[in-house]
Amino acid sequence: MSKLSSTWGSALSDPQAYKQAVEAWEKKIGALIEFRLPGAAAVKGPLSGIPFAVKNNIAVKGWRLSCGSKMLSQIIAPYSASAVEKLQAAGAIVVGTANLDEFGMGSSCENSGIQATHNPWDQKRVPGGSSGGSAAAVAAGEVPFALGTDTGGSVRQPAAFCGVYGLKPSYGAVSRYGLTAYASSLETIGVVAKTVELTQAVFEAMRGRDENDQTSLDYKELSAREIKTIAVLKGLSGLTAGVQSVYDTTLEKLKADGYRLLEVELPALEYAAPAYYTIATAEASANLARFNGIRYGLRPYYAENPDDLVYESRTEGFGDEVKLRIMLGTFVLRSGFQEQFYMRAQRIRSAIKQELDAVFAQADILLTPVFPSQAFLHGDLSMDAFAQRAADKFTVTANLAGIPALSFPAGMADGLPVGLQVSAPAFGEARLFDFCRRFEASFPSPNCPGYMGPCGDSRRLS
Ligand code: GLN
């Protein structure tokens, strides 16, 4: 750990270095909503002096907490999330807040009510979402790591699109206190970072029981084991050529490295995205009820009475995707119909958990794609909102089951990164770090052209 802080801390000990990176990149990518140079010197700790950005649905005291929504664009956070406080206590310094799809709903950052974000590898493309600002900022070198949130893939998919690491921890491993809730039974605060080592150090500094979040748990790590058997999906299809080619090459590399690959079937995978969207929208419709212009949120001056105020506040304040999801969630929960939708989705959730238990009884980790495509173009019609939701099937399974999953840069196709995902049983994060550290040592991931962060030349595009 001390080695880590000296490597990263000294590389960025001059605040001007990352200020320059932000100035050079921000007009091209729009990853950050706010950027501020730190006033105070760093606290001594394992992350001393390391700057980071925070997805803007996580509270940082004194900073705007927009959640990517017009509804909250003027709100200033009165306190900091527990995860942020733990990182600050370990010496890390908040320097920015990162753009996102409104309330975390989306896969492209195009649902942000605040600004557009572009992929640093190709600015005509999306950075992914919903933690797209976090991933773009890390990929460009504006910060070495950023916090994101992952309800259905929102840390892992943008990490894959931007060629960096993205960890969704086990459910309950990291406190959610200070995270603006979207779908409480599915979501976690996660890490986007440039290296495996840093991903792990940040996770270790954040994890553990917090009395302000009753779903947070003491972290009891699964006993360590050498990774020998990797489960892979039988009959995988529907990937774009770029993702398929990197996936195939990765399997070859792993075989050559001595791993045993075990083909498994997850029949419930086909129902994962519908089950996820049923549960997530149901929870969102309840969680977002507080944004009504009275308790929280935009308060249009022209509203004439309380009913009108709620109507105008929500009409003005929410974007289309959020409105759609609130309506869907209200629909699936309406009286007399829970059995047909919500309970059915919960049964699929149980089936997915059981199928994954069976996989982990035979294999140490599971390797899958993160998303069927690489970063798509802004406005790509083949990737409309419906196609984006269906494409979440590989990531939502980990949220439905509460298990950890890590997206890692596995290779390049057509000049863009491809991320793949490894997952493990709950509290098995160490397995994911071990696997990725070994993979990274043999196949270092390139930096994007124009990268300005502290990662050395060994990572440059060859
Ligand atoms: N694409 C998913 C959604 O739109 C991911 C959300 C998330 O993880 N916050 O719900």
Short mmCIF file of C-alpha atoms and ligand atoms in Angstrom, two decimals:
data_model
loop_
_atom_site.label_atom_id
_atom_site.label_comp_id
_atom_site.label_asym_id
_atom_site.label_seq_id
_atom_site.Cartn_x
_atom_site.Cartn_y
_atom_site.Cartn_z
CA MET A 1 0.00 0.00 0.00
CA SER A 2 2.76 2.47 0.86
CA LYS A 3 4.30 1.76 -2.54
CA LEU A 4 1.01 2.62 -4.17
CA SER A 5 0.69 6.03 -2.55
CA SER A 6 4.25 7.00 -3.39
CA THR A 7 3.82 5.99 -7.04
CA TRP A 8 0.54 7.75 -7.57
CA GLY A 9 0.83 10.50 -4.98
CA SER A 10 4.13 11.86 -6.21
CA ALA A 11 3.07 11.67 -9.84
CA LEU A 12 0.24 14.00 -8.98
CA SER A 13 1.64 15.87 -6.02
CA ASP A 14 1.60 19.04 -8.10
CA PRO A 15 -2.08 19.98 -8.41
CA GLN A 16 -1.22 21.89 -11.59
CA ALA A 17 -0.56 18.57 -13.34
CA TYR A 18 -4.13 17.38 -13.14
CA LYS A 19 -5.47 20.90 -13.59
CA GLN A 20 -3.68 20.87 -16.95
CA ALA A 21 -5.17 17.50 -17.86
CA VAL A 22 -8.63 18.72 -16.98
CA GLU A 23 -8.16 21.93 -18.97
CA ALA A 24 -6.86 20.09 -22.01
CA TRP A 25 -9.54 17.41 -22.02
CA GLU A 26 -12.71 18.90 -20.57
CA LYS A 27 -13.77 20.91 -23.60
CA LYS A 28 -13.50 17.71 -25.67
CA ILE A 29 -15.17 15.22 -23.32
CA GLY A 30 -17.33 17.08 -20.76
CA ALA A 31 -16.75 14.41 -18.11
CA LEU A 32 -16.84 16.64 -15.05
CA ILE A 33 -19.69 18.81 -13.80
CA GLU A 34 -17.48 20.72 -11.35
CA PHE A 35 -13.71 20.79 -10.86
CA ARG A 36 -11.92 22.44 -7.93
CA LEU A 37 -8.31 22.42 -6.91
CA PRO A 38 -7.90 21.21 -3.34
CA GLY A 39 -7.45 23.88 -0.70
CA ALA A 40 -6.02 21.78 2.12
CA ALA A 41 -2.98 19.51 2.12
CA ALA A 42 -3.63 15.75 1.95
CA VAL A 43 -4.21 13.65 5.06
CA LYS A 44 -1.55 10.93 5.47
CA GLY A 45 -2.90 7.50 4.60
CA PRO A 46 -2.81 4.70 2.02
CA LEU A 47 -4.27 7.00 -0.67
CA SER A 48 -2.39 10.17 0.33
CA GLY A 49 -2.61 12.92 -2.24
CA ILE A 50 -4.52 10.89 -4.84
CA PRO A 51 -7.15 13.04 -6.53
CA PHE A 52 -10.51 11.57 -7.46
CA ALA A 53 -13.84 12.47 -8.99
CA VAL A 54 -17.22 11.48 -7.61
CA LYS A 55 -20.24 10.54 -9.69
CA ASN A 56 -22.72 13.31 -9.12
CA ASN A 57 -25.37 11.16 -7.44
CA ILE A 58 -23.04 10.66 -4.45
CA ALA A 59 -22.97 13.46 -1.87
CA VAL A 60 -19.80 15.52 -1.31
CA LYS A 61 -20.35 18.23 1.29
CA GLY A 62 -20.43 21.71 -0.23
CA TRP A 63 -20.62 20.50 -3.86
CA ARG A 64 -23.65 20.47 -6.15
CA LEU A 65 -25.51 17.15 -6.08
CA SER A 66 -27.39 17.31 -9.38
CA CYS A 67 -27.86 13.55 -9.95
CA GLY A 68 -27.67 14.53 -13.62
CA SER A 69 -31.15 16.01 -13.30
CA LYS A 70 -32.62 19.46 -13.84
CA MET A 71 -34.75 18.57 -10.83
CA LEU A 72 -31.76 18.91 -8.49
CA SER A 73 -29.38 21.10 -10.47
CA GLN A 74 -29.21 23.75 -7.72
CA ILE A 75 -28.95 21.45 -4.68
CA ILE A 76 -25.76 21.65 -2.59
CA ALA A 77 -24.95 18.53 -0.56
CA PRO A 78 -25.11 19.26 3.19
CA TYR A 79 -22.97 16.23 4.09
CA SER A 80 -20.66 13.71 2.44
CA ALA A 81 -21.39 10.07 1.65
CA SER A 82 -19.69 7.61 4.04
CA ALA A 83 -17.68 6.14 1.14
CA VAL A 84 -16.32 9.60 0.29
CA GLU A 85 -15.45 10.29 3.95
CA LYS A 86 -13.59 6.99 4.20
CA LEU A 87 -11.53 7.81 1.12
CA GLN A 88 -10.77 11.28 2.47
CA ALA A 89 -9.69 9.73 5.76
CA ALA A 90 -7.32 7.52 3.72
CA GLY A 91 -5.79 10.65 2.16
CA ALA A 92 -7.58 10.86 -1.21
CA ILE A 93 -8.80 14.28 -2.37
CA VAL A 94 -12.06 15.11 -4.16
CA VAL A 95 -11.30 17.35 -7.14
CA GLY A 96 -14.42 16.93 -9.24
CA THR A 97 -17.93 15.65 -9.69
CA ALA A 98 -18.67 13.47 -12.71
CA ASN A 99 -21.54 13.50 -15.20
CA LEU A 100 -24.08 10.67 -15.37
CA ASP A 101 -27.36 9.60 -16.89
CA GLU A 102 -30.14 11.20 -14.87
CA PHE A 103 -30.42 9.38 -11.49
CA GLY A 104 -28.26 6.59 -12.98
CA MET A 105 -30.83 5.61 -15.61
CA GLY A 106 -29.13 4.86 -18.89
CA SER A 107 -26.14 3.41 -20.69
CA SER A 108 -24.70 6.36 -22.62
CA CYS A 109 -24.72 9.55 -20.49
CA GLU A 110 -27.10 10.89 -23.15
CA ASN A 111 -29.86 10.96 -20.51
CA SER A 112 -28.01 13.59 -18.49
CA GLY A 113 -30.05 16.74 -17.91
CA ILE A 114 -26.82 18.67 -17.23
CA GLN A 115 -24.37 18.16 -20.11
CA ALA A 116 -23.11 15.82 -22.83
CA THR A 117 -20.10 13.57 -22.24
CA HIS A 118 -17.94 12.07 -25.00
CA ASN A 119 -15.62 9.09 -25.10
CA PRO A 120 -11.93 10.12 -24.91
CA TRP A 121 -11.00 7.42 -27.46
CA ASP A 122 -13.33 8.94 -30.06
CA GLN A 123 -15.42 11.96 -29.25
CA LYS A 124 -18.14 10.97 -31.72
CA ARG A 125 -18.90 8.07 -29.40
CA VAL A 126 -20.63 7.78 -26.04
CA PRO A 127 -18.56 7.07 -22.91
CA GLY A 128 -21.20 4.57 -21.74
CA GLY A 129 -23.32 5.01 -18.68
CA SER A 130 -24.57 5.75 -16.32
CA SER A 131 -21.14 6.48 -14.72
CA GLY A 132 -19.87 7.78 -18.08
CA GLY A 133 -18.29 10.93 -16.64
CA SER A 134 -16.32 8.88 -14.12
CA ALA A 135 -15.00 6.49 -16.78
CA ALA A 136 -14.18 9.24 -19.33
CA ALA A 137 -12.31 11.28 -16.69
CA VAL A 138 -10.18 8.28 -15.69
CA ALA A 139 -9.50 7.20 -19.29
CA ALA A 140 -8.32 10.69 -20.25
CA GLY A 141 -6.07 10.93 -17.18
CA GLU A 142 -7.96 13.78 -15.50
CA VAL A 143 -8.01 11.67 -12.32
CA PRO A 144 -6.49 8.25 -11.56
CA PHE A 145 -9.77 6.98 -10.14
CA ALA A 146 -13.40 7.97 -9.71
CA LEU A 147 -16.41 6.74 -7.81
CA GLY A 148 -19.36 5.46 -9.76
CA THR A 149 -22.55 3.64 -8.86
CA ASP A 150 -23.71 0.35 -10.29
CA THR A 151 -27.37 -0.65 -10.19
CA GLY A 152 -27.36 -2.71 -13.36
CA GLY A 153 -23.93 -2.21 -14.92
CA SER A 154 -23.33 1.50 -14.61
CA VAL A 155 -19.74 1.19 -13.41
CA ARG A 156 -18.72 -1.77 -15.57
CA GLN A 157 -20.18 -0.78 -18.95
CA PRO A 158 -18.64 2.72 -19.12
CA ALA A 159 -15.35 1.28 -17.81
CA ALA A 160 -15.46 -1.21 -20.72
CA PHE A 161 -16.30 1.53 -23.25
CA CYS A 162 -13.41 3.71 -22.02
CA GLY A 163 -10.75 1.01 -21.52
CA VAL A 164 -10.36 1.20 -17.73
CA TYR A 165 -11.25 -1.00 -14.72
CA GLY A 166 -14.71 -0.91 -13.17
CA LEU A 167 -15.63 -2.71 -9.95
CA LYS A 168 -19.17 -3.40 -8.77
CA PRO A 169 -18.66 -4.67 -5.21
CA SER A 170 -20.79 -7.30 -3.43
CA TYR A 171 -24.13 -5.93 -2.24
CA GLY A 172 -23.63 -4.47 1.23
CA ALA A 173 -19.82 -4.33 1.03
CA VAL A 174 -19.75 -0.52 0.67
CA SER A 175 -22.08 1.86 2.50
CA ARG A 176 -24.72 3.53 0.35
CA TYR A 177 -25.22 6.38 2.83
CA GLY A 178 -25.11 9.59 0.81
CA LEU A 179 -25.92 7.90 -2.51
CA THR A 180 -29.16 9.18 -4.03
CA ALA A 181 -31.23 6.01 -4.31
CA TYR A 182 -32.43 4.71 -7.68
CA ALA A 183 -33.11 0.98 -7.00
CA SER A 184 -32.00 0.23 -3.46
CA SER A 185 -31.97 -3.58 -3.55
CA LEU A 186 -29.67 -3.63 -6.57
CA GLU A 187 -27.22 -0.80 -6.25
CA THR A 188 -23.73 -0.29 -4.90
CA ILE A 189 -21.09 2.42 -4.97
CA GLY A 190 -18.23 1.19 -7.16
CA VAL A 191 -14.77 2.13 -8.39
CA VAL A 192 -13.52 3.17 -11.82
CA ALA A 193 -9.71 3.21 -11.95
CA LYS A 194 -6.73 3.06 -14.28
CA THR A 195 -5.09 0.00 -12.68
CA VAL A 196 -6.15 -3.11 -10.79
CA GLU A 197 -3.93 -2.15 -7.87
CA LEU A 198 -5.66 1.18 -7.44
CA THR A 199 -9.14 -0.36 -7.87
CA GLN A 200 -8.34 -2.72 -5.02
CA ALA A 201 -6.80 -0.05 -2.76
CA VAL A 202 -9.85 2.20 -3.17
CA PHE A 203 -12.26 -0.66 -2.53
CA GLU A 204 -10.37 -1.70 0.59
CA ALA A 205 -10.45 1.86 1.92
CA MET A 206 -14.24 2.13 1.41
CA ARG A 207 -15.63 -1.23 2.40
CA GLY A 208 -17.21 -2.30 5.68
CA ARG A 209 -20.14 -1.78 7.98
CA ASP A 210 -21.49 1.76 8.41
CA GLU A 211 -24.12 2.44 11.04
CA ASN A 212 -25.81 4.92 8.70
CA ASP A 213 -26.64 2.16 6.18
CA GLN A 214 -28.45 -0.81 7.65
CA THR A 215 -27.74 -2.92 4.56
CA SER A 216 -23.98 -2.48 4.89
CA LEU A 217 -22.06 -5.44 6.30
CA ASP A 218 -18.82 -6.25 8.04
CA TYR A 219 -16.57 -7.35 5.24
CA LYS A 220 -15.65 -11.00 5.66
CA GLU A 221 -13.50 -11.94 2.72
CA LEU A 222 -14.08 -15.34 1.13
CA SER A 223 -11.10 -17.53 1.86
CA ALA A 224 -8.35 -17.06 -0.70
CA ARG A 225 -7.86 -19.66 -3.38
CA GLU A 226 -5.80 -20.04 -6.47
CA ILE A 227 -7.89 -19.45 -9.57
CA LYS A 228 -7.77 -22.53 -11.73
CA THR A 229 -11.20 -22.96 -13.28
CA ILE A 230 -12.98 -20.20 -15.18
CA ALA A 231 -16.61 -20.69 -16.19
CA VAL A 232 -17.57 -19.38 -19.64
CA LEU A 233 -20.98 -19.29 -21.28
CA LYS A 234 -21.92 -22.02 -23.72
CA GLY A 235 -23.43 -20.89 -27.01
CA LEU A 236 -22.73 -17.21 -26.52
CA SER A 237 -24.12 -15.17 -29.41
CA GLY A 238 -25.24 -11.69 -30.40
CA LEU A 239 -21.90 -9.96 -29.87
CA THR A 240 -20.56 -7.45 -32.38
CA ALA A 241 -17.52 -8.60 -34.37
CA GLY A 242 -15.13 -6.49 -32.29
CA VAL A 243 -16.32 -7.82 -28.94
CA GLN A 244 -16.49 -11.39 -30.26
CA SER A 245 -12.90 -11.26 -31.54
CA VAL A 246 -11.49 -9.96 -28.24
CA TYR A 247 -13.58 -12.48 -26.33
CA ASP A 248 -12.26 -15.35 -28.47
CA THR A 249 -8.65 -14.17 -28.19
CA THR A 250 -9.01 -13.79 -24.44
CA LEU A 251 -10.19 -17.40 -24.09
CA GLU A 252 -7.14 -18.50 -26.09
CA LYS A 253 -4.83 -16.43 -23.88
CA LEU A 254 -6.36 -17.92 -20.74
CA LYS A 255 -6.02 -21.48 -22.03
CA ALA A 256 -2.41 -20.80 -22.94
CA ASP A 257 -1.90 -19.43 -19.44
CA GLY A 258 -2.98 -22.78 -17.96
CA TYR A 259 -6.49 -21.99 -16.79
CA ARG A 260 -9.18 -24.63 -17.21
CA LEU A 261 -12.20 -23.22 -19.05
CA LEU A 262 -15.52 -24.80 -18.15
CA GLU A 263 -18.55 -24.21 -20.37
CA VAL A 264 -21.70 -23.54 -18.35
CA GLU A 265 -25.29 -22.65 -19.10
CA LEU A 266 -27.33 -19.90 -17.43
CA PRO A 267 -30.84 -20.44 -18.81
CA ALA A 268 -32.25 -17.57 -16.71
CA LEU A 269 -29.87 -15.09 -18.38
CA GLU A 270 -32.43 -14.49 -21.14
CA TYR A 271 -34.87 -13.18 -18.53
CA ALA A 272 -32.35 -11.14 -16.57
CA ALA A 273 -32.89 -7.78 -18.29
CA PRO A 274 -36.73 -7.92 -18.12
CA ALA A 275 -36.56 -8.96 -14.45
CA TYR A 276 -34.05 -6.21 -13.71
CA TYR A 277 -36.15 -3.51 -15.40
CA THR A 278 -39.27 -4.65 -13.55
CA ILE A 279 -37.58 -4.51 -10.14
CA ALA A 280 -35.50 -1.39 -10.85
CA THR A 281 -38.44 0.66 -12.14
CA ALA A 282 -40.66 -0.48 -9.24
CA GLU A 283 -38.04 0.67 -6.73
CA ALA A 284 -37.35 3.86 -8.69
CA SER A 285 -41.01 4.87 -8.69
CA ALA A 286 -40.92 4.76 -4.86
CA ASN A 287 -37.45 6.28 -4.42
CA LEU A 288 -38.10 9.21 -6.75
CA ALA A 289 -41.45 10.12 -5.17
CA ARG A 290 -39.63 12.55 -2.84
CA PHE A 291 -38.71 14.81 -5.75
CA ASN A 292 -41.95 16.71 -6.02
CA GLY A 293 -41.05 20.38 -5.59
CA ILE A 294 -42.27 20.31 -1.99
CA ARG A 295 -39.90 17.98 -0.16
CA TYR A 296 -37.06 18.28 -2.68
CA GLY A 297 -36.48 19.57 -6.16
CA LEU A 298 -37.30 22.24 -8.65
CA ARG A 299 -40.07 24.59 -7.52
CA PRO A 300 -41.49 26.42 -10.55
CA TYR A 301 -42.55 29.94 -9.50
CA TYR A 302 -45.64 29.87 -11.70
CA ALA A 303 -47.33 26.95 -9.95
CA GLU A 304 -50.66 28.08 -8.56
CA ASN A 305 -51.46 25.48 -5.91
CA PRO A 306 -49.77 22.39 -4.36
CA ASP A 307 -51.15 19.92 -6.94
CA ASP A 308 -50.04 22.16 -9.75
CA LEU A 309 -46.63 22.54 -8.08
CA VAL A 310 -46.04 18.76 -8.02
CA TYR A 311 -47.21 18.49 -11.62
CA GLU A 312 -45.06 21.35 -12.91
CA SER A 313 -42.03 20.33 -10.85
CA ARG A 314 -41.99 16.80 -12.19
CA THR A 315 -42.89 17.81 -15.75
CA GLU A 316 -40.06 20.35 -15.87
CA GLY A 317 -37.54 18.60 -13.64
CA PHE A 318 -37.44 15.03 -14.97
CA GLY A 319 -36.20 13.90 -18.38
CA ASP A 320 -38.07 11.45 -20.62
CA GLU A 321 -36.29 8.26 -19.52
CA VAL A 322 -36.91 9.00 -15.84
CA LYS A 323 -40.59 9.76 -16.48
CA LEU A 324 -40.93 6.55 -18.47
CA ARG A 325 -39.39 4.49 -15.68
CA ILE A 326 -41.53 6.06 -12.95
CA MET A 327 -44.62 5.24 -15.00
CA LEU A 328 -43.43 1.69 -15.67
CA GLY A 329 -42.63 1.16 -12.01
CA THR A 330 -46.02 2.46 -10.97
CA PHE A 331 -47.62 0.17 -13.56
CA VAL A 332 -45.88 -3.02 -12.37
CA LEU A 333 -46.75 -2.27 -8.73
CA ARG A 334 -50.40 -1.34 -9.23
CA SER A 335 -52.87 -3.12 -7.07
CA GLY A 336 -53.90 -6.58 -8.26
CA PHE A 337 -50.99 -6.93 -10.69
CA GLN A 338 -47.97 -7.53 -8.44
CA GLU A 339 -48.14 -11.26 -9.05
CA GLN A 340 -48.01 -10.82 -12.81
CA PHE A 341 -44.92 -8.59 -12.89
CA TYR A 342 -43.07 -7.82 -9.68
CA MET A 343 -43.36 -11.26 -8.03
CA ARG A 344 -42.49 -12.95 -11.27
CA ALA A 345 -39.37 -10.81 -11.57
CA GLN A 346 -38.41 -11.77 -8.01
CA ARG A 347 -38.70 -15.45 -8.95
CA ILE A 348 -36.39 -14.91 -11.91
CA ARG A 349 -34.01 -13.17 -9.52
CA SER A 350 -33.98 -16.28 -7.28
CA ALA A 351 -33.45 -18.54 -10.29
CA ILE A 352 -30.45 -16.47 -11.40
CA LYS A 353 -28.95 -16.69 -7.91
CA GLN A 354 -29.38 -20.47 -7.89
CA GLU A 355 -27.87 -20.89 -11.33
CA LEU A 356 -24.88 -18.77 -10.31
CA ASP A 357 -24.44 -20.77 -7.09
CA ALA A 358 -24.26 -23.90 -9.24
CA VAL A 359 -21.64 -22.27 -11.48
CA PHE A 360 -19.47 -21.23 -8.53
CA ALA A 361 -19.69 -24.73 -7.08
CA GLN A 362 -17.69 -25.86 -10.11
CA ALA A 363 -15.61 -22.82 -11.05
CA ASP A 364 -13.65 -20.11 -9.22
CA ILE A 365 -14.83 -17.19 -11.36
CA LEU A 366 -17.18 -16.58 -14.29
CA LEU A 367 -16.02 -14.72 -17.41
CA THR A 368 -18.58 -13.01 -19.67
CA PRO A 369 -18.81 -10.01 -21.96
CA VAL A 370 -19.80 -6.72 -20.29
CA PHE A 371 -21.90 -5.43 -23.18
CA PRO A 372 -22.55 -6.88 -26.66
CA SER A 373 -20.94 -3.88 -28.40
CA GLN A 374 -18.08 -1.44 -28.00
CA ALA A 375 -18.73 2.26 -27.40
CA PHE A 376 -21.42 3.22 -29.90
CA LEU A 377 -21.80 6.48 -31.83
CA HIS A 378 -23.87 9.32 -30.41
CA GLY A 379 -27.30 8.98 -31.96
CA ASP A 380 -26.71 5.42 -33.26
CA LEU A 381 -30.20 4.26 -34.23
CA SER A 382 -29.34 0.56 -33.86
CA MET A 383 -28.69 1.37 -30.20
CA ASP A 384 -31.99 2.97 -29.29
CA ALA A 385 -33.20 3.00 -25.69
CA PHE A 386 -34.82 -0.42 -26.02
CA ALA A 387 -31.72 -2.06 -27.50
CA GLN A 388 -29.59 -0.50 -24.76
CA ARG A 389 -31.80 -2.00 -22.05
CA ALA A 390 -31.78 -5.48 -23.60
CA ALA A 391 -27.99 -5.28 -23.85
CA ASP A 392 -27.70 -4.99 -20.06
CA LYS A 393 -28.26 -8.73 -19.58
CA PHE A 394 -24.61 -9.57 -18.84
CA THR A 395 -24.22 -6.91 -16.17
CA VAL A 396 -27.60 -6.96 -14.39
CA THR A 397 -27.14 -10.59 -13.31
CA ALA A 398 -24.49 -9.56 -10.75
CA ASN A 399 -26.84 -6.91 -9.29
CA LEU A 400 -29.76 -9.33 -9.14
CA ALA A 401 -27.55 -11.87 -7.33
CA GLY A 402 -25.63 -9.36 -5.16
CA ILE A 403 -22.24 -10.70 -6.28
CA PRO A 404 -19.08 -8.74 -7.14
CA ALA A 405 -18.07 -8.21 -10.77
CA LEU A 406 -15.10 -6.46 -12.31
CA SER A 407 -14.86 -5.15 -15.85
CA PHE A 408 -11.29 -5.16 -17.19
CA PRO A 409 -9.76 -3.91 -20.45
CA ALA A 410 -9.23 -7.18 -22.32
CA GLY A 411 -8.08 -5.92 -25.71
CA MET A 412 -8.63 -3.60 -28.64
CA ALA A 413 -10.71 -3.85 -31.81
CA ASP A 414 -10.99 -1.17 -34.51
CA GLY A 415 -9.04 1.30 -32.36
CA LEU A 416 -11.45 1.06 -29.44
CA PRO A 417 -11.16 -0.82 -26.17
CA VAL A 418 -13.17 -3.94 -25.33
CA GLY A 419 -13.90 -4.80 -21.70
CA LEU A 420 -14.78 -8.22 -20.38
CA GLN A 421 -16.21 -9.07 -16.99
CA VAL A 422 -15.25 -11.51 -14.26
CA SER A 423 -17.56 -12.26 -11.36
CA ALA A 424 -17.24 -14.29 -8.16
CA PRO A 425 -19.42 -15.38 -5.23
CA ALA A 426 -20.35 -12.67 -2.70
CA PHE A 427 -17.32 -11.26 -0.86
CA GLY A 428 -14.99 -12.84 -3.39
CA GLU A 429 -13.59 -9.53 -4.69
CA ALA A 430 -10.03 -10.72 -3.96
CA ARG A 431 -10.41 -13.44 -6.62
CA LEU A 432 -11.31 -10.81 -9.20
CA PHE A 433 -8.33 -8.63 -8.29
CA ASP A 434 -5.97 -11.63 -8.37
CA PHE A 435 -7.19 -12.70 -11.78
CA CYS A 436 -7.04 -9.19 -13.26
CA ARG A 437 -3.63 -8.43 -11.79
CA ARG A 438 -2.21 -11.49 -13.52
CA PHE A 439 -3.96 -10.66 -16.80
CA GLU A 440 -2.81 -7.02 -16.63
CA ALA A 441 0.80 -8.07 -16.06
CA SER A 442 0.80 -10.16 -19.25
CA PHE A 443 -1.48 -7.95 -21.36
CA PRO A 444 -1.22 -4.32 -20.21
CA SER A 445 -4.02 -2.15 -21.53
CA PRO A 446 -3.10 0.83 -23.67
CA ASN A 447 -3.73 4.45 -22.77
CA CYS A 448 -6.04 6.44 -25.01
CA PRO A 449 -4.27 8.77 -27.45
CA GLY A 450 -3.49 12.02 -25.65
CA TYR A 451 -3.75 10.43 -22.19
CA MET A 452 -2.37 12.87 -19.62
CA GLY A 453 -2.40 10.87 -16.39
CA PRO A 454 0.43 9.32 -14.41
CA CYS A 455 0.36 5.82 -15.94
CA GLY A 456 3.77 5.07 -17.42
CA ASP A 457 4.90 4.51 -20.98
CA SER A 458 4.62 0.73 -20.64
CA ARG A 459 0.88 1.21 -21.07
CA ARG A 460 1.03 3.33 -24.18
CA LEU A 461 -0.50 2.15 -27.43
CA SER A 462 2.11 0.14 -29.24
N1 GLN B 1 -28.29 0.63 -17.96
C1 GLN B 1 -28.80 0.37 -16.65
C2 GLN B 1 -30.03 1.20 -16.40
O1 GLN B 1 -30.25 2.07 -17.17
C3 GLN B 1 -27.72 0.65 -15.64
C4 GLN B 1 -28.12 1.50 -14.51
C5 GLN B 1 -27.15 1.60 -13.38
O2 GLN B 1 -26.38 0.68 -13.11
N2 GLN B 1 -27.28 2.70 -12.64
O3 GLN B 1 -30.78 0.98 -15.48
#
